[in-house]
Structures are given as C-alpha cells and as structure tokens.
Amino acid sequence: MGPGIVILFSLFGVLNGQGGKQMSIDECCKDGRDRGIDNQDCTALPLISESTTCRIVQEQCCATVLEDSICTNGINMAKDQGGCDTQFPGSTCETKTAKMCCDCCLLGRAAQEKGLPCDHSLSLGYQCGLVSRACCDDGAPDVKTNTLVPDKDNEALTGKDNPLLNECSNAKCAQECVGNGTCACFKGYKLKPDGKNCEDINECLLGASNCRGGERCINTLGSFRCQREVSCGTGYELTDNNNCKDIDECESGTHNCAPDFMCQNTQGSFRCRPKNQCGDGYIQDALGSCIDINECLAQTGPCHPGQSCMNTVGSFTCQRNSVNCGRGYHLNDNGNRCVDIDECKGPDGECAGHGCINLVGSFRCECKIGFIFNSISRVCEDINECRHYPGRLCAHKCENAVGSYKCSCTQGFKLASDGRNCDDLNECESSPCSQECANVYGSYQCYCRRGYQLSDRDGINCEDIDECALPTGGHICSYRCHNTPGSFHCNCPATGYTLAPNGRSCQDVDECVTGTHTCSETESCFNVQGGFRCLSFECPPNYRRAGEKARVERSDTVRCVKSCQPNDISCVLDPVHSVSHTVISMPTFREFTRPEEIVFLRTMSMAHSSPHISSDIVFDILEGNVQNSFDIVKREEHGIIVGVVRQVKPLIGPLNMVLKLAMNYVTSGVVSHRNIVSVHIFVSEFWF
C-alpha cells in the first residue's frame, strides 16, 4: 500500500488547484483520506483541483481508507467471535468486503493452529492472501530479528575468511541475515514468501495498534500512527502528540486587524483592540472612534433623590425635580417622589365590596366569570356574551344566561360534546319514514320502494302507484291490467290465450298443436287468434284435388283443378280452370292508419310478354267484400305479375267471412280462362 502511493506521487508531481493554487498529489491524497475518515461518499467528493489526476487520487485514497476500515471490522470479528455469521452493517458492497476479510482471517488462524505454513499455495485473491497471512503470522511466535554483530573471536575475520559474512552475502537478504542464509525483517515488517524480501505489516488491519477511543489507526511503513477522528476545529491545530493546540493568529500573522488596531490572541480565535484610548466619559467603538457615554442610562442613580439626570458631551448634570403626580399617584412623605395609591384599601374600597386588584397607578374591580363591574352603579352586571362575541362562541345559536351562556343547534343537529359545536343528527335512527330513510347533513329524506311514491301531503308516508291508471297504463298490459299494492299484474282472455313470459303480453294458444281442439278425423284443425276452426273443403263436381294433403295448416291452400268427363262439352267450355281455398286469421286492428296487405295471388305470367301477343291478367273480387273493406291491386315482383289483396277499412271482430277472388286471363279482350280463390277470413275479437 505505502510504496505504491509514493511512486504515484513521484509520477505526477504538482497539479494546479482551484484558483490557480499549486496542489501536490500528497495534498490530493490527504484530502481524500481525511474525507474517507469522515465516512464521506468517495464517489461524490468536492474537487480541490481542476486536475483529473487529483480527482482520481482523491477518490482512490478515500476508497482505500474506507476499505481498510471495513476490512478491519471483518478481521476484528474473526478474532473476537471466531466466526463470521453476524450481520455486518452498511451496504451490500461493504458487507461483502467485511465478510471476505473475516473469512480469510479465519483461514489464516486455522492454518496457524494446525501448524501449516502461513505462505500457503492456495490461489486466493491478493487482499484475501494478505489478510490470511497477517492473521496467521499474528498468532505465530515472533521471528527473531537479530542484527548481525561479530563476536570477539571472529573480530579478525573479514571477507572470505568469515563464513557467516559469506553466507549472508550469498543470501542477498533485503533487511537482515541471521545466519545459515536465513533472512529476517526489521520490526514492523514480515518476510515475503520468497524468503528474502520484506513487506510492511499493516498493524491497523490486524488490530495490533494501541490507538485510544476517538482515534483512528493510520498504517505507515514499518509502523503506524494514531490520528483523531474528529478535527480540532477552527482556531486549533493537531500536534504530533495528537492533541489540539490553539493557533496564535497574532504571532502567525493570519489575523485581519486594521493598522489602527492591535491583535490580541484568544483561545481558538483573536480580538482586534484599538491602539488609541479615549478619555473619561467616552468609549471607543469597533472602528476606534470615541463616542459619548450617556451616564444617565449607563449608571444607576448618578444623581441624588429628587434630582433629574441630564446627559452632556463627555459628562452629565443633575437638576432638581418639580414633582407633579398624575392620577393614581401621590407624593411620598419626603415630597420628592410619586408613589402609587392603593385604591383597594379601606372597608369597601373603590369596588364596593367586590374583588379589587391594585395596579401601578390604577386599580381593577373583579367580578365573577360572566359579570362586569359598572363603575357608575358600582355593581357587577351580567355580560351578554352572545352580543359581545357574535358568531364566536356557538356554532349555531347562542342564548344568554345569568353569568354565562349556552349553545343550541338548529333542527337536524345535536350539540357536540364540547358544548359549542353542532353535529349532524341521524334522524333515520328513529325510523321517521314509512319505508326507506336516507340521512343528509342537517336533515333526512324519505323515499319509497319500487311500486310506491312519496305522499305529497307529508313527504313521509308511501302511497301505492296505480300503474294501471297511469297515462301509459293502457300499454302496460296487452289485455287487462290489475293493480296490486306496490305492483300490478296482467290478465288475458279466459280462453284461447296465455300470458307471455314477460308477464304483460297475451299470446295465442295453438289448440291444433297442443291437441286441445275438437275436430273430427275428417276435418282439419286451423288455428285462429283466440281459438280454432274445424275445416273441410271438398272439390265441386268435375274438379279434383291437386296434391295429397288432407289437412289444412295455417298457410296451406287447397287447390281443385278441372277434370271433365269424356264428351262433357259444357265442362270443357267452362272457363274456370281451378278452384282454391285458403285460410287467414287476423286481429282487430285498434289503430288502422293505412292499408294492410293480407293475401298475395302469384301467377305464372311474365310481366312483359311478347308485343305480338295481346294478353293480360285481371284480378277481381267476386263475393264477400263486406262494406268494401278490401280491394285488390296488380303488382310486378321479380318479373312476375302478382295480385295483392289489401284491407282498406277496419273490421271489428269477432267476424268470419269468405272473400271470393278471381284471376282472369284475358287474351285479345276475351277471358280465355279463370282461376277462383276463396279466402276464408277469421277476424279475432282482440287486437293481439
């Protein structure tokens, strides 16, 4: 450690410090070591030089001190406790270093106890090897370091004639030779593994120093020194014997006294005294000027009783007083001084028997708390605290009382434990509402459960909401609405309908699907809104049924086509080619605003025929058009002619009718053939 630093110093020499001051490497290192002793952060030291080299030396010298201290803690633990299990203080890096030094010291002590050589051949790190050998050597007997002195018998032997000198000359020992070619070292050094050279023993690292408490061990070549951990402070310097000595700034010339002042040394500092002295009645200020002393203020009673002191330049004069005492005072018996009058003396005093306190030059009458003395009536009167301190005594309301006052709160609040402030009163705890209660600051609010509304009369009770009577009540239920407390329920007609899962709509019961109809085997069941119909369609003479279906479903059509007997000329000439039956079920429309399309008659004719062929299709209602409630219009859909039957007027059910329709195929103005369609219409009583 030591030689390396000396070489570094000799390499870099002198550097420029702050403000151009010459800084040596020694000064940079000393600053770093001092800051390391103070446990400062070595990576953030204040720079004392603009030189990068000085900064590096500062940091490395500081880090060396800290590492030595941390390593010493680990070695001391190994020596004192014989183990390294105790938690080390500091950061992770510091803990790692202390643990390494502790373990390596234990390794050296173990080698010494087993009689193994301290200079073992283990591939340890450099620092671990040093600590291990130091702890091993510290426990071994000291090596004798005798100085080679020839005895009288060998005095005459020199050079080649003295075998001991020849052996030591051949041994080439760095410090001492003890004979037989064996080398030894001076005190404070130990032999290196090569058996010839010596290296410094770090007494601080081994804990072999005798430094006192408050001192830090600093290793030196061959020895060590103890240095105070705490600096002496401003105005003191550290002596060689490690004591603090006062610096005589006056003798060293480091004071800053002006030429007209004389320097006077004090412990840890100095004083500047003016060289010129002032006469009586004057005093020198900090600048050496003579200023007048006000003896009337500086001295106690410079004049006789009954006289007043008047300051003059450099002196003072005394003048006789003309005494004139003010109210509350009177002359003393000598007539030269005003003394206080005790107004409280006497049987009643000035306070008419009430409490009286004498004051210098005055007095005060005391009443009980909450009262004030009336000097005119000479009685204690009640204080109206609420009027004297408005808004300062009570949070809400203040009521005066004899000798006191009391606070009260507005509605919705209660008096707090301090008797002045008001806390919110939770009125809901007393259940003031018929159903639900919500406390609010200074009040409360009642509210109702679903299906109820708060009464307009008292705002407390809840009244049932008649949902059926609301403006939208007619649309709540599709048929009938029945109000219940807090709710309602919907009903449907007694037969043919059932209540939907939403609890409001009525949906038709399909008796044909559920099997609750009464149709015979020869009849087909057709479901209508709110019921069913048993239907049986037979083809007229000379017609036969097309298809094999025997039953009529909701959208089925029974179609009979012409089938004439042989030689039946009238049948052949009849233009009706087919007779069809179809069935539809309709509700009673409550709001009929536009035509409703109910039946579509699709043809096989194209909308745009050949221009050479004059043909057309004419749709017509032949029978059953009650009150002209229906019409039929021709339309083109996807290039095909379609006849659309529309309901153009409202129909009130229950109502059954058969609407007989005709599709006339006209060629050159003559009906070539005709198809008859009978639409069986069942209008329900209800609108759903």
PDB file of N, CA and C in Angstrom, residues 329-393:
ATOM      1  N   TYR A 329     -51.423  58.384  41.661  1.00  0.00           N
ATOM      2  CA  TYR A 329     -50.171  58.541  42.392  1.00  0.00           C
ATOM      3  C   TYR A 329     -50.301  59.716  43.364  1.00  0.00           C
ATOM      4  N   HIS A 330     -49.436  59.703  44.385  1.00  0.00           N
ATOM      5  CA  HIS A 330     -49.320  60.868  45.277  1.00  0.00           C
ATOM      6  C   HIS A 330     -47.873  60.942  45.757  1.00  0.00           C
ATOM      7  N   LEU A 331     -47.500  62.142  46.299  1.00  0.00           N
ATOM      8  CA  LEU A 331     -46.128  62.349  46.759  1.00  0.00           C
ATOM      9  C   LEU A 331     -45.834  61.500  47.984  1.00  0.00           C
ATOM     10  N   ASN A 332     -44.592  61.057  48.086  1.00  0.00           N
ATOM     11  CA  ASN A 332     -44.213  60.331  49.297  1.00  0.00           C
ATOM     12  C   ASN A 332     -44.014  61.320  50.447  1.00  0.00           C
ATOM     13  N   ASP A 333     -43.704  60.749  51.575  1.00  0.00           N
ATOM     14  CA  ASP A 333     -43.592  61.602  52.766  1.00  0.00           C
ATOM     15  C   ASP A 333     -42.473  62.623  52.626  1.00  0.00           C
ATOM     16  N   ASN A 334     -41.409  62.320  51.863  1.00  0.00           N
ATOM     17  CA  ASN A 334     -40.324  63.279  51.676  1.00  0.00           C
ATOM     18  C   ASN A 334     -40.672  64.349  50.656  1.00  0.00           C
ATOM     19  N   GLY A 335     -41.768  64.106  49.934  1.00  0.00           N
ATOM     20  CA  GLY A 335     -42.212  65.088  48.946  1.00  0.00           C
ATOM     21  C   GLY A 335     -41.345  65.155  47.715  1.00  0.00           C
ATOM     22  N   ASN A 336     -40.538  64.147  47.487  1.00  0.00           N
ATOM     23  CA  ASN A 336     -39.644  64.188  46.330  1.00  0.00           C
ATOM     24  C   ASN A 336     -39.918  63.070  45.313  1.00  0.00           C
ATOM     25  N   ARG A 337     -40.957  62.261  45.557  1.00  0.00           N
ATOM     26  CA  ARG A 337     -41.214  61.154  44.632  1.00  0.00           C
ATOM     27  C   ARG A 337     -42.689  60.795  44.646  1.00  0.00           C
ATOM     28  N   CYS A 338     -43.216  60.393  43.471  1.00  0.00           N
ATOM     29  CA  CYS A 338     -44.606  59.959  43.350  1.00  0.00           C
ATOM     30  C   CYS A 338     -44.681  58.469  43.596  1.00  0.00           C
ATOM     31  N   VAL A 339     -45.605  58.094  44.465  1.00  0.00           N
ATOM     32  CA  VAL A 339     -45.808  56.672  44.747  1.00  0.00           C
ATOM     33  C   VAL A 339     -47.245  56.302  44.425  1.00  0.00           C
ATOM     34  N   ASP A 340     -47.468  55.029  44.182  1.00  0.00           N
ATOM     35  CA  ASP A 340     -48.788  54.531  43.797  1.00  0.00           C
ATOM     36  C   ASP A 340     -49.775  54.643  44.954  1.00  0.00           C
ATOM     37  N   ILE A 341     -51.046  54.947  44.597  1.00  0.00           N
ATOM     38  CA  ILE A 341     -52.140  54.953  45.577  1.00  0.00           C
ATOM     39  C   ILE A 341     -52.801  53.589  45.550  1.00  0.00           C
ATOM     40  N   ASP A 342     -52.959  52.942  46.684  1.00  0.00           N
ATOM     41  CA  ASP A 342     -53.645  51.656  46.762  1.00  0.00           C
ATOM     42  C   ASP A 342     -55.135  51.917  46.920  1.00  0.00           C
ATOM     43  N   GLU A 343     -55.878  51.908  45.782  1.00  0.00           N
ATOM     44  CA  GLU A 343     -57.316  52.210  45.820  1.00  0.00           C
ATOM     45  C   GLU A 343     -58.128  51.113  46.492  1.00  0.00           C
ATOM     46  N   CYS A 344     -57.540  49.928  46.669  1.00  0.00           N
ATOM     47  CA  CYS A 344     -58.293  48.810  47.248  1.00  0.00           C
ATOM     48  C   CYS A 344     -58.314  48.835  48.775  1.00  0.00           C
ATOM     49  N   LYS A 345     -57.562  49.741  49.415  1.00  0.00           N
ATOM     50  CA  LYS A 345     -57.551  49.797  50.875  1.00  0.00           C
ATOM     51  C   LYS A 345     -58.852  50.392  51.388  1.00  0.00           C
ATOM     52  N   GLY A 346     -59.187  50.081  52.610  1.00  0.00           N
ATOM     53  CA  GLY A 346     -60.410  50.604  53.219  1.00  0.00           C
ATOM     54  C   GLY A 346     -61.455  49.518  53.348  1.00  0.00           C
ATOM     55  N   PRO A 347     -62.552  49.811  54.084  1.00  0.00           N
ATOM     56  CA  PRO A 347     -63.584  48.790  54.311  1.00  0.00           C
ATOM     57  C   PRO A 347     -64.235  48.340  53.007  1.00  0.00           C
ATOM     58  N   ASP A 348     -64.572  49.254  52.111  1.00  0.00           N
ATOM     59  CA  ASP A 348     -65.214  48.892  50.844  1.00  0.00           C
ATOM     60  C   ASP A 348     -64.288  49.110  49.661  1.00  0.00           C
ATOM     61  N   GLY A 349     -63.407  50.087  49.731  1.00  0.00           N
ATOM     62  CA  GLY A 349     -62.530  50.402  48.617  1.00  0.00           C
ATOM     63  C   GLY A 349     -63.327  50.973  47.460  1.00  0.00           C
ATOM     64  N   GLU A 350     -62.669  51.065  46.345  1.00  0.00           N
ATOM     65  CA  GLU A 350     -63.318  51.620  45.158  1.00  0.00           C
ATOM     66  C   GLU A 350     -64.278  50.642  44.503  1.00  0.00           C
ATOM     67  N   CYS A 351     -64.244  49.371  44.923  1.00  0.00           N
ATOM     68  CA  CYS A 351     -65.056  48.356  44.240  1.00  0.00           C
ATOM     69  C   CYS A 351     -66.285  47.959  45.036  1.00  0.00           C
ATOM     70  N   ALA A 352     -66.621  48.705  46.101  1.00  0.00           N
ATOM     71  CA  ALA A 352     -67.868  48.484  46.858  1.00  0.00           C
ATOM     72  C   ALA A 352     -68.000  47.047  47.322  1.00  0.00           C
ATOM     73  N   GLY A 353     -66.914  46.500  47.838  1.00  0.00           N
ATOM     74  CA  GLY A 353     -67.009  45.164  48.407  1.00  0.00           C
ATOM     75  C   GLY A 353     -66.726  44.053  47.428  1.00  0.00           C
ATOM     76  N   HIS A 354     -66.681  44.362  46.139  1.00  0.00           N
ATOM     77  CA  HIS A 354     -66.344  43.321  45.162  1.00  0.00           C
ATOM     78  C   HIS A 354     -64.830  43.134  45.133  1.00  0.00           C
ATOM     79  N   GLY A 355     -64.381  42.136  44.400  1.00  0.00           N
ATOM     80  CA  GLY A 355     -62.959  41.873  44.304  1.00  0.00           C
ATOM     81  C   GLY A 355     -62.225  43.061  43.704  1.00  0.00           C
ATOM     82  N   CYS A 356     -61.095  43.453  44.355  1.00  0.00           N
ATOM     83  CA  CYS A 356     -60.341  44.615  43.909  1.00  0.00           C
ATOM     84  C   CYS A 356     -58.880  44.226  43.762  1.00  0.00           C
ATOM     85  N   ILE A 357     -58.287  44.620  42.621  1.00  0.00           N
ATOM     86  CA  ILE A 357     -56.870  44.354  42.372  1.00  0.00           C
ATOM     87  C   ILE A 357     -56.182  45.684  42.130  1.00  0.00           C
ATOM     88  N   ASN A 358     -55.179  45.992  42.987  1.00  0.00           N
ATOM     89  CA  ASN A 358     -54.459  47.250  42.836  1.00  0.00           C
ATOM     90  C   ASN A 358     -53.432  47.115  41.729  1.00  0.00           C
ATOM     91  N   LEU A 359     -53.358  48.146  40.881  1.00  0.00           N
ATOM     92  CA  LEU A 359     -52.388  48.211  39.803  1.00  0.00           C
ATOM     93  C   LEU A 359     -51.525  49.446  39.989  1.00  0.00           C
ATOM     94  N   VAL A 360     -50.355  49.467  39.373  1.00  0.00           N
ATOM     95  CA  VAL A 360     -49.482  50.633  39.487  1.00  0.00           C
ATOM     96  C   VAL A 360     -50.160  51.808  38.794  1.00  0.00           C
ATOM     97  N   GLY A 361     -50.545  52.801  39.584  1.00  0.00           N
ATOM     98  CA  GLY A 361     -51.209  53.978  39.056  1.00  0.00           C
ATOM     99  C   GLY A 361     -52.688  53.795  38.800  1.00  0.00           C
ATOM    100  N   SER A 362     -53.232  52.614  39.142  1.00  0.00           N
ATOM    101  CA  SER A 362     -54.653  52.385  38.883  1.00  0.00           C
ATOM    102  C   SER A 362     -55.116  51.202  39.722  1.00  0.00           C
ATOM    103  N   PHE A 363     -56.331  50.679  39.372  1.00  0.00           N
ATOM    104  CA  PHE A 363     -56.872  49.504  40.055  1.00  0.00           C
ATOM    105  C   PHE A 363     -57.884  48.849  39.115  1.00  0.00           C
ATOM    106  N   ARG A 364     -58.301  47.642  39.465  1.00  0.00           N
ATOM    107  CA  ARG A 364     -59.302  46.942  38.674  1.00  0.00           C
ATOM    108  C   ARG A 364     -60.226  46.179  39.594  1.00  0.00           C
ATOM    109  N   CYS A 365     -61.531  46.324  39.344  1.00  0.00           N
ATOM    110  CA  CYS A 365     -62.538  45.600  40.117  1.00  0.00           C
ATOM    111  C   CYS A 365     -62.813  44.265  39.436  1.00  0.00           C
ATOM    112  N   GLU A 366     -62.866  43.231  40.243  1.00  0.00           N
ATOM    113  CA  GLU A 366     -63.045  41.884  39.730  1.00  0.00           C
ATOM    114  C   GLU A 366     -64.436  41.369  40.060  1.00  0.00           C
ATOM    115  N   CYS A 367     -65.133  40.834  39.063  1.00  0.00           N
ATOM    116  CA  CYS A 367     -66.422  40.171  39.257  1.00  0.00           C
ATOM    117  C   CYS A 367     -66.266  38.699  38.924  1.00  0.00           C
ATOM    118  N   LYS A 368     -67.294  37.957  39.254  1.00  0.00           N
ATOM    119  CA  LYS A 368     -67.277  36.551  38.898  1.00  0.00           C
ATOM    120  C   LYS A 368     -67.293  36.411  37.378  1.00  0.00           C
ATOM    121  N   ILE A 369     -66.931  35.225  36.909  1.00  0.00           N
ATOM    122  CA  ILE A 369     -66.935  34.960  35.470  1.00  0.00           C
ATOM    123  C   ILE A 369     -68.348  35.154  34.932  1.00  0.00           C
ATOM    124  N   GLY A 370     -68.463  35.898  33.857  1.00  0.00           N
ATOM    125  CA  GLY A 370     -69.773  36.158  33.258  1.00  0.00           C
ATOM    126  C   GLY A 370     -70.365  37.483  33.687  1.00  0.00           C
ATOM    127  N   PHE A 371     -69.619  38.241  34.528  1.00  0.00           N
ATOM    128  CA  PHE A 371     -70.108  39.540  35.000  1.00  0.00           C
ATOM    129  C   PHE A 371     -69.048  40.594  34.730  1.00  0.00           C
ATOM    130  N   ILE A 372     -69.470  41.871  34.693  1.00  0.00           N
ATOM    131  CA  ILE A 372     -68.573  43.001  34.513  1.00  0.00           C
ATOM    132  C   ILE A 372     -68.965  44.106  35.491  1.00  0.00           C
ATOM    133  N   PHE A 373     -67.942  44.813  35.994  1.00  0.00           N
ATOM    134  CA  PHE A 373     -68.201  45.832  37.010  1.00  0.00           C
ATOM    135  C   PHE A 373     -68.639  47.137  36.345  1.00  0.00           C
ATOM    136  N   ASN A 374     -69.751  47.724  36.839  1.00  0.00           N
ATOM    137  CA  ASN A 374     -70.254  49.019  36.379  1.00  0.00           C
ATOM    138  C   ASN A 374     -69.732  50.074  37.339  1.00  0.00           C
ATOM    139  N   SER A 375     -68.796  50.901  36.840  1.00  0.00           N
ATOM    140  CA  SER A 375     -68.155  51.879  37.724  1.00  0.00           C
ATOM    141  C   SER A 375     -69.120  52.973  38.175  1.00  0.00           C
ATOM    142  N   ILE A 376     -70.221  53.172  37.447  1.00  0.00           N
ATOM    143  CA  ILE A 376     -71.188  54.212  37.839  1.00  0.00           C
ATOM    144  C   ILE A 376     -72.104  53.689  38.939  1.00  0.00           C
ATOM    145  N   SER A 377     -72.733  52.526  38.679  1.00  0.00           N
ATOM    146  CA  SER A 377     -73.630  51.955  39.699  1.00  0.00           C
ATOM    147  C   SER A 377     -72.870  51.157  40.733  1.00  0.00           C
ATOM    148  N   ARG A 378     -71.585  50.883  40.445  1.00  0.00           N
ATOM    149  CA  ARG A 378     -70.711  50.148  41.366  1.00  0.00           C
ATOM    150  C   ARG A 378     -71.282  48.781  41.722  1.00  0.00           C
ATOM    151  N   VAL A 379     -71.842  48.107  40.719  1.00  0.00           N
ATOM    152  CA  VAL A 379     -72.344  46.733  40.887  1.00  0.00           C
ATOM    153  C   VAL A 379     -71.817  45.898  39.718  1.00  0.00           C
ATOM    154  N   CYS A 380     -71.821  44.562  39.904  1.00  0.00           N
ATOM    155  CA  CYS A 380     -71.421  43.626  38.851  1.00  0.00           C
ATOM    156  C   CYS A 380     -72.648  43.270  38.019  1.00  0.00           C
ATOM    157  N   GLU A 381     -72.562  43.530  36.735  1.00  0.00           N
ATOM    158  CA  GLU A 381     -73.680  43.260  35.842  1.00  0.00           C
ATOM    159  C   GLU A 381     -73.348  42.083  34.926  1.00  0.00           C
ATOM    160  N   ASP A 382     -74.424  41.364  34.566  1.00  0.00           N
ATOM    161  CA  ASP A 382     -74.248  40.205  33.685  1.00  0.00           C
ATOM    162  C   ASP A 382     -73.710  40.642  32.321  1.00  0.00           C
ATOM    163  N   ILE A 383     -72.790  39.857  31.791  1.00  0.00           N
ATOM    164  CA  ILE A 383     -72.256  40.103  30.447  1.00  0.00           C
ATOM    165  C   ILE A 383     -73.065  39.277  29.454  1.00  0.00           C
ATOM    166  N   ASN A 384     -73.573  39.929  28.452  1.00  0.00           N
ATOM    167  CA  ASN A 384     -74.259  39.191  27.379  1.00  0.00           C
ATOM    168  C   ASN A 384     -73.191  38.722  26.384  1.00  0.00           C
ATOM    169  N   GLU A 385     -72.695  37.528  26.654  1.00  0.00           N
ATOM    170  CA  GLU A 385     -71.605  37.027  25.819  1.00  0.00           C
ATOM    171  C   GLU A 385     -72.023  36.853  24.355  1.00  0.00           C
ATOM    172  N   CYS A 386     -73.307  36.517  24.155  1.00  0.00           N
ATOM    173  CA  CYS A 386     -73.768  36.293  22.774  1.00  0.00           C
ATOM    174  C   CYS A 386     -73.720  37.584  21.971  1.00  0.00           C
ATOM    175  N   ARG A 387     -73.931  38.736  22.650  1.00  0.00           N
ATOM    176  CA  ARG A 387     -73.917  40.012  21.946  1.00  0.00           C
ATOM    177  C   ARG A 387     -72.483  40.536  21.813  1.00  0.00           C
ATOM    178  N   HIS A 388     -71.658  40.268  22.831  1.00  0.00           N
ATOM    179  CA  HIS A 388     -70.287  40.767  22.788  1.00  0.00           C
ATOM    180  C   HIS A 388     -69.422  39.985  21.797  1.00  0.00           C
ATOM    181  N   TYR A 389     -69.694  38.697  21.649  1.00  0.00           N
ATOM    182  CA  TYR A 389     -68.855  37.859  20.777  1.00  0.00           C
ATOM    183  C   TYR A 389     -69.740  37.120  19.772  1.00  0.00           C
ATOM    184  N   PRO A 390     -70.425  37.839  18.894  1.00  0.00           N
ATOM    185  CA  PRO A 390     -71.353  37.173  17.965  1.00  0.00           C
ATOM    186  C   PRO A 390     -70.613  36.244  17.007  1.00  0.00           C
ATOM    187  N   GLY A 391     -71.149  35.018  16.903  1.00  0.00           N
ATOM    188  CA  GLY A 391     -70.576  34.043  15.977  1.00  0.00           C
ATOM    189  C   GLY A 391     -69.286  33.426  16.426  1.00  0.00           C
ATOM    190  N   ARG A 392     -68.805  33.749  17.620  1.00  0.00           N
ATOM    191  CA  ARG A 392     -67.521  33.230  18.074  1.00  0.00           C
ATOM    192  C   ARG A 392     -67.644  32.211  19.194  1.00  0.00           C
ATOM    193  N   LEU A 393     -68.791  32.165  19.824  1.00  0.00           N
ATOM    194  CA  LEU A 393     -68.968  31.260  20.954  1.00  0.00           C
ATOM    195  C   LEU A 393     -69.650  29.965  20.542  1.00  0.00           C
TER     196      LEU A 393
END
